[in-house]
Amino acid sequence: MSLVNAKLMMKDAYKKKYAIPHININNLEWAKTVLLAAQEMKSPLILATSEGAVKYMGGYKTVYGMVSGLMEDLKITIPVALHLDHGSFDACVKAIKSGYTSVMYDGSHETFKVNYNNTKKLTKLALVNGVSVEAEVGTIGGEEDGIVGNGDIANPDEAKKMSSLGIDMLAAGIGNIHGPYPESWKSLNFEALQQISAKAKIGLVLHGGSGIPKEQIQKAISLGISKINVNTELQQSNAKAIWAYVESGEAKKGKNFDPRKLYAPGTAAMRETVIEKIKEFGSENRA
Ligand code: 13P
């Protein structure tokens, strides 16, 4: 199946109260593992790359070619959107021109006026190209690939104004953080989520989806979160499995220097993490 945009999957998730897994990828092993795990679970999927990950893998055309090739060769039949995560204005344009089917414009570091006007321009360009759009209000705390945020709670009126542009999904700061949550972190701000959701009336996006307790994830979904972004947890499960393989001494035996053998424990661990997330998000059998 060819890549699709995220419009229909987001509408269905919003209506039926589950969340689409948005999984950030870093290389071929990541992309292949995530696609196969989502296919196994019959879950719709958003495969995402930050600008940093695109640069690491070679560029937009390389990522597009790799993901669309995998879709065909692996006979993937679930709906998959290829999404640019936290893109600048120019990066969103580049991604759209390179075949990405979904983009997030992150104007959260601009004034609301600039953020709104740039989102408006990109929404027009995306519409012409059949691409879905995510915008952001408030900021996500922590650091994601060099982008640092304070964690400002989103203003519900700004959320309403932004969603009226005809965007498909809206990321809102609700006390969520990119990367591991510190010990002192207690909870998402559900009161803010409720107020934002009531005004935005479209599927909201929970960034920083790694390490949030399951009960909070499910409460957030019941209050309007329809897409959850996960990056750190896959990086952690991959690294942990490879470290264990190396520390056990197995990696040094025979021909286990072969990358296909050396990386295998990491990909097996990532598969399990994706399956666990899909079950938690309620997106199993929704494809
Ligand atoms: P984590 O790295 O905390 O899972 O967040 C991912 C994310 O929000 C990508 O946009």
Short mmCIF file of C-alpha atoms and ligand atoms in Angstrom, two decimals:
data_model
loop_
_atom_site.label_atom_id
_atom_site.label_comp_id
_atom_site.label_asym_id
_atom_site.label_seq_id
_atom_site.Cartn_x
_atom_site.Cartn_y
_atom_site.Cartn_z
CA MET A 1 0.00 0.00 0.00
CA SER A 2 1.19 3.56 -0.70
CA LEU A 3 1.69 6.11 2.04
CA VAL A 4 -1.43 8.05 3.04
CA ASN A 5 -1.90 11.33 4.87
CA ALA A 6 -3.09 11.28 8.49
CA LYS A 7 -6.48 12.95 7.91
CA LEU A 8 -8.77 9.92 7.98
CA MET A 9 -6.91 8.04 10.70
CA MET A 10 -6.97 11.13 12.95
CA LYS A 11 -10.70 11.65 12.42
CA ASP A 12 -11.46 8.02 13.25
CA ALA A 13 -9.25 8.04 16.36
CA TYR A 14 -10.86 11.29 17.59
CA LYS A 15 -14.36 9.96 17.02
CA LYS A 16 -13.79 6.53 18.56
CA LYS A 17 -11.47 7.64 21.37
CA TYR A 18 -8.20 5.86 20.76
CA ALA A 19 -4.79 7.25 19.79
CA ILE A 20 -2.69 6.80 16.66
CA PRO A 21 0.87 5.77 17.51
CA HIS A 22 3.36 8.32 16.19
CA ILE A 23 6.75 6.62 16.32
CA ASN A 24 9.98 8.46 15.53
CA ILE A 25 12.45 6.52 13.41
CA ASN A 26 16.22 6.82 13.17
CA ASN A 27 17.37 4.31 10.57
CA LEU A 28 16.36 1.38 8.39
CA GLU A 29 16.14 -1.06 11.30
CA TRP A 30 13.79 1.32 13.12
CA ALA A 31 11.53 1.87 10.11
CA LYS A 32 11.31 -1.82 9.26
CA THR A 33 10.68 -2.92 12.85
CA VAL A 34 7.98 -0.32 13.49
CA LEU A 35 6.19 -1.04 10.19
CA LEU A 36 6.17 -4.79 10.82
CA ALA A 37 5.00 -4.44 14.42
CA ALA A 38 2.12 -2.12 13.45
CA GLN A 39 1.18 -4.46 10.59
CA GLU A 40 1.17 -7.41 13.03
CA MET A 41 -1.19 -5.44 15.32
CA LYS A 42 -3.31 -4.11 12.42
CA SER A 43 -2.83 -0.57 13.72
CA PRO A 44 -2.74 2.62 11.66
CA LEU A 45 0.63 4.30 12.04
CA ILE A 46 2.41 7.62 11.77
CA LEU A 47 6.13 7.13 11.06
CA ALA A 48 7.89 10.31 12.00
CA THR A 49 11.29 11.90 11.54
CA SER A 50 12.66 14.99 13.22
CA GLU A 51 14.77 17.31 11.06
CA GLY A 52 17.82 15.90 12.85
CA ALA A 53 16.86 12.32 11.99
CA VAL A 54 16.30 13.29 8.34
CA LYS A 55 19.78 14.82 8.23
CA TYR A 56 21.26 11.72 9.91
CA MET A 57 19.67 9.40 7.35
CA GLY A 58 20.81 11.47 4.36
CA GLY A 59 17.83 13.67 3.48
CA TYR A 60 14.10 13.76 2.73
CA LYS A 61 14.31 11.83 -0.54
CA THR A 62 16.30 9.04 1.14
CA VAL A 63 13.76 8.70 3.96
CA TYR A 64 10.81 8.84 1.57
CA GLY A 65 12.44 6.26 -0.72
CA MET A 66 13.30 3.96 2.17
CA VAL A 67 9.86 4.06 3.78
CA SER A 68 7.86 3.77 0.58
CA GLY A 69 10.15 0.94 -0.59
CA LEU A 70 9.64 -0.93 2.69
CA MET A 71 5.86 -0.50 2.39
CA GLU A 72 5.93 -2.22 -0.98
CA ASP A 73 8.55 -4.90 -0.32
CA LEU A 74 7.12 -5.89 3.07
CA LYS A 75 3.57 -5.83 1.68
CA ILE A 76 2.36 -3.43 4.35
CA THR A 77 -1.43 -3.01 4.14
CA ILE A 78 -2.13 -0.82 7.18
CA PRO A 79 -2.47 2.94 6.58
CA VAL A 80 0.89 4.64 7.19
CA ALA A 81 1.63 8.38 7.09
CA LEU A 82 5.20 9.66 6.75
CA HIS A 83 5.36 12.71 8.99
CA LEU A 84 7.86 15.49 9.63
CA ASP A 85 8.08 16.09 13.39
CA HIS A 86 8.74 19.65 14.73
CA GLY A 87 9.56 21.11 11.32
CA SER A 88 10.56 24.70 10.62
CA PHE A 89 8.57 26.45 7.86
CA ASP A 90 11.22 25.67 5.22
CA ALA A 91 11.62 22.07 6.36
CA CYS A 92 7.85 21.52 6.03
CA VAL A 93 7.94 22.83 2.45
CA LYS A 94 10.88 20.56 1.64
CA ALA A 95 9.18 17.53 3.18
CA ILE A 96 5.97 18.16 1.24
CA LYS A 97 7.95 18.47 -2.01
CA SER A 98 9.83 15.23 -1.26
CA GLY A 99 6.74 13.05 -0.83
CA TYR A 100 6.05 13.26 2.91
CA THR A 101 2.32 12.85 3.50
CA SER A 102 2.11 14.75 6.79
CA VAL A 103 3.97 17.63 8.44
CA MET A 104 4.12 19.31 11.83
CA TYR A 105 4.94 22.98 11.74
CA ASP A 106 6.45 23.89 15.10
CA GLY A 107 6.03 27.62 15.50
CA SER A 108 5.86 27.37 19.27
CA HIS A 109 9.00 29.47 19.66
CA GLU A 110 7.47 32.33 17.68
CA THR A 111 4.81 34.78 18.84
CA PHE A 112 1.30 33.36 18.44
CA LYS A 113 0.72 35.74 15.51
CA VAL A 114 3.74 34.45 13.57
CA ASN A 115 2.94 30.84 14.50
CA TYR A 116 -0.66 31.29 13.31
CA ASN A 117 0.26 33.03 10.04
CA ASN A 118 2.91 30.47 9.12
CA THR A 119 0.55 27.60 9.97
CA LYS A 120 -2.07 29.25 7.73
CA LYS A 121 0.35 29.42 4.77
CA LEU A 122 1.49 25.83 5.26
CA THR A 123 -2.06 24.53 5.63
CA LYS A 124 -2.87 25.97 2.17
CA LEU A 125 0.22 24.39 0.61
CA ALA A 126 -0.48 21.07 2.33
CA LEU A 127 -4.09 21.02 1.17
CA VAL A 128 -3.07 21.42 -2.48
CA ASN A 129 -0.63 18.51 -2.05
CA GLY A 130 -2.97 16.22 -0.08
CA VAL A 131 -0.77 16.43 3.02
CA SER A 132 -2.04 16.55 6.63
CA VAL A 133 -0.89 19.25 9.05
CA GLU A 134 -0.11 19.37 12.76
CA ALA A 135 0.38 22.70 14.54
CA GLU A 136 1.42 23.49 18.10
CA VAL A 137 0.16 25.82 20.82
CA GLY A 138 1.92 26.26 24.15
CA THR A 139 5.27 24.45 24.36
CA ILE A 140 6.46 20.96 25.16
CA GLY A 141 9.04 20.88 27.95
CA GLY A 142 12.49 19.28 27.69
CA GLU A 143 14.63 18.73 24.60
CA GLU A 144 13.86 16.94 21.33
CA ASP A 145 16.76 16.73 18.89
CA GLY A 146 18.13 20.14 19.82
CA ILE A 147 14.72 21.84 20.17
CA VAL A 148 14.30 22.99 23.76
CA GLY A 149 10.94 24.02 25.25
CA ASN A 150 9.90 25.49 28.61
CA GLY A 151 6.69 23.54 28.94
CA ASP A 152 4.16 26.40 28.73
CA ILE A 153 0.56 25.31 29.10
CA ALA A 154 -1.42 26.05 25.93
CA ASN A 155 -4.05 28.79 25.87
CA PRO A 156 -7.48 27.30 24.94
CA ASP A 157 -8.47 30.36 22.87
CA GLU A 158 -5.28 30.09 20.83
CA ALA A 159 -6.02 26.38 20.36
CA LYS A 160 -9.48 27.29 19.00
CA LYS A 161 -8.05 29.88 16.63
CA MET A 162 -5.35 27.52 15.38
CA SER A 163 -7.73 24.63 14.80
CA SER A 164 -10.09 26.91 12.83
CA LEU A 165 -7.38 27.01 10.11
CA GLY A 166 -8.45 23.53 9.05
CA ILE A 167 -5.40 21.72 10.44
CA ASP A 168 -5.75 17.99 11.12
CA MET A 169 -4.12 17.71 14.55
CA LEU A 170 -2.97 20.05 17.27
CA ALA A 171 -0.10 19.58 19.71
CA ALA A 172 -0.76 21.33 23.00
CA GLY A 173 1.51 21.91 25.97
CA ILE A 174 -0.22 20.25 28.95
CA GLY A 175 2.74 19.65 31.25
CA ASN A 176 4.28 17.01 28.94
CA ILE A 177 8.03 16.76 28.42
CA HIS A 178 10.26 15.33 25.67
CA GLY A 179 12.72 12.72 26.91
CA PRO A 180 12.68 10.93 30.27
CA TYR A 181 10.36 12.46 32.91
CA PRO A 182 12.21 13.63 36.03
CA GLU A 183 11.39 12.00 39.40
CA SER A 184 9.70 15.24 40.48
CA TRP A 185 7.18 15.15 37.58
CA LYS A 186 3.74 14.17 38.83
CA SER A 187 1.10 14.41 36.14
CA LEU A 188 -0.24 15.81 32.90
CA ASN A 189 -2.49 18.84 33.42
CA PHE A 190 -5.89 17.26 32.76
CA GLU A 191 -7.82 20.41 33.56
CA ALA A 192 -5.91 22.28 30.84
CA LEU A 193 -6.39 19.34 28.45
CA GLN A 194 -10.14 19.40 29.02
CA GLN A 195 -10.36 23.16 28.37
CA ILE A 196 -8.17 23.00 25.25
CA SER A 197 -10.06 20.02 23.86
CA ALA A 198 -13.44 21.68 24.39
CA LYS A 199 -12.33 24.67 22.32
CA ALA A 200 -10.15 22.99 19.66
CA LYS A 201 -12.65 20.25 18.76
CA ILE A 202 -10.05 18.27 16.76
CA GLY A 203 -7.70 15.43 17.66
CA LEU A 204 -5.00 16.66 20.04
CA VAL A 205 -1.43 15.37 20.08
CA LEU A 206 0.47 14.28 23.16
CA HIS A 207 4.19 14.80 22.61
CA GLY A 208 6.66 13.28 25.05
CA GLY A 209 4.67 10.03 25.15
CA SER A 210 7.53 7.99 26.68
CA GLY A 211 7.34 7.11 30.34
CA ILE A 212 3.83 8.43 31.10
CA PRO A 213 1.92 5.98 33.33
CA LYS A 214 -0.71 3.94 31.47
CA GLU A 215 -3.64 5.32 33.51
CA GLN A 216 -2.66 8.89 32.56
CA ILE A 217 -2.32 7.92 28.88
CA GLN A 218 -5.80 6.43 28.90
CA LYS A 219 -7.34 9.37 30.74
CA ALA A 220 -5.70 11.72 28.21
CA ILE A 221 -7.21 9.71 25.33
CA SER A 222 -10.66 9.91 26.95
CA LEU A 223 -10.26 13.71 27.06
CA GLY A 224 -9.36 14.18 23.38
CA ILE A 225 -5.77 13.05 22.78
CA SER A 226 -5.83 11.20 19.42
CA LYS A 227 -2.14 10.86 18.58
CA ILE A 228 0.73 10.03 20.93
CA ASN A 229 4.37 10.62 20.03
CA VAL A 230 6.96 8.11 21.18
CA ASN A 231 10.69 8.32 20.59
CA THR A 232 12.72 7.94 23.81
CA GLU A 233 11.18 4.62 24.89
CA LEU A 234 12.23 2.89 21.67
CA GLN A 235 15.73 4.35 21.92
CA GLN A 236 15.93 3.05 25.48
CA SER A 237 14.65 -0.46 24.74
CA ASN A 238 16.96 -0.75 21.71
CA ALA A 239 20.04 0.41 23.63
CA LYS A 240 19.27 -1.72 26.70
CA ALA A 241 18.94 -4.91 24.64
CA ILE A 242 22.16 -4.27 22.71
CA TRP A 243 24.07 -3.42 25.91
CA ALA A 244 22.85 -6.66 27.51
CA TYR A 245 23.90 -8.64 24.43
CA VAL A 246 27.39 -7.09 24.49
CA GLU A 247 27.80 -7.42 28.27
CA SER A 248 26.77 -11.10 28.17
CA GLY A 249 29.78 -11.78 25.95
CA GLU A 250 27.52 -13.25 23.21
CA ALA A 251 28.31 -10.41 20.81
CA LYS A 252 31.96 -11.44 20.72
CA LYS A 253 31.30 -15.07 19.80
CA GLY A 254 31.73 -16.51 16.28
CA LYS A 255 30.50 -14.17 13.57
CA ASN A 256 28.27 -12.12 15.83
CA PHE A 257 30.13 -9.01 14.66
CA ASP A 258 27.75 -9.23 11.67
CA PRO A 259 25.50 -6.13 12.08
CA ARG A 260 22.44 -8.24 11.34
CA LYS A 261 23.26 -10.31 14.43
CA LEU A 262 24.54 -7.45 16.56
CA TYR A 263 21.41 -5.34 16.05
CA ALA A 264 18.90 -8.19 16.30
CA PRO A 265 18.33 -7.94 20.09
CA GLY A 266 17.68 -4.20 19.69
CA THR A 267 15.08 -4.62 16.97
CA ALA A 268 13.36 -7.44 18.91
CA ALA A 269 13.11 -5.15 21.95
CA MET A 270 11.73 -2.26 19.87
CA ARG A 271 9.08 -4.55 18.38
CA GLU A 272 7.87 -5.33 21.89
CA THR A 273 7.77 -1.66 22.85
CA VAL A 274 5.70 -0.78 19.76
CA ILE A 275 3.25 -3.61 20.46
CA GLU A 276 2.89 -2.50 24.08
CA LYS A 277 2.20 1.11 23.00
CA ILE A 278 -0.38 0.06 20.39
CA LYS A 279 -2.25 -1.92 23.05
CA GLU A 280 -2.08 1.00 25.48
CA PHE A 281 -3.28 3.49 22.86
CA GLY A 282 -6.21 1.25 21.78
CA SER A 283 -5.22 1.33 18.09
CA GLU A 284 -4.98 -2.46 17.66
CA ASN A 285 -7.28 -3.77 14.88
CA ARG A 286 -8.25 -0.25 13.78
CA ALA A 287 -6.53 -0.47 10.38
P1 13P B 1 9.64 11.21 23.68
O1 13P B 1 11.02 11.18 23.11
O2 13P B 1 9.61 11.77 25.05
O3 13P B 1 8.95 9.91 23.55
O4 13P B 1 8.81 12.26 22.80
C1 13P B 1 8.67 12.05 21.44
C2 13P B 1 8.01 13.18 20.78
O5 13P B 1 7.23 13.89 21.38
C3 13P B 1 8.33 13.44 19.38
O6 13P B 1 7.70 14.57 18.89
#
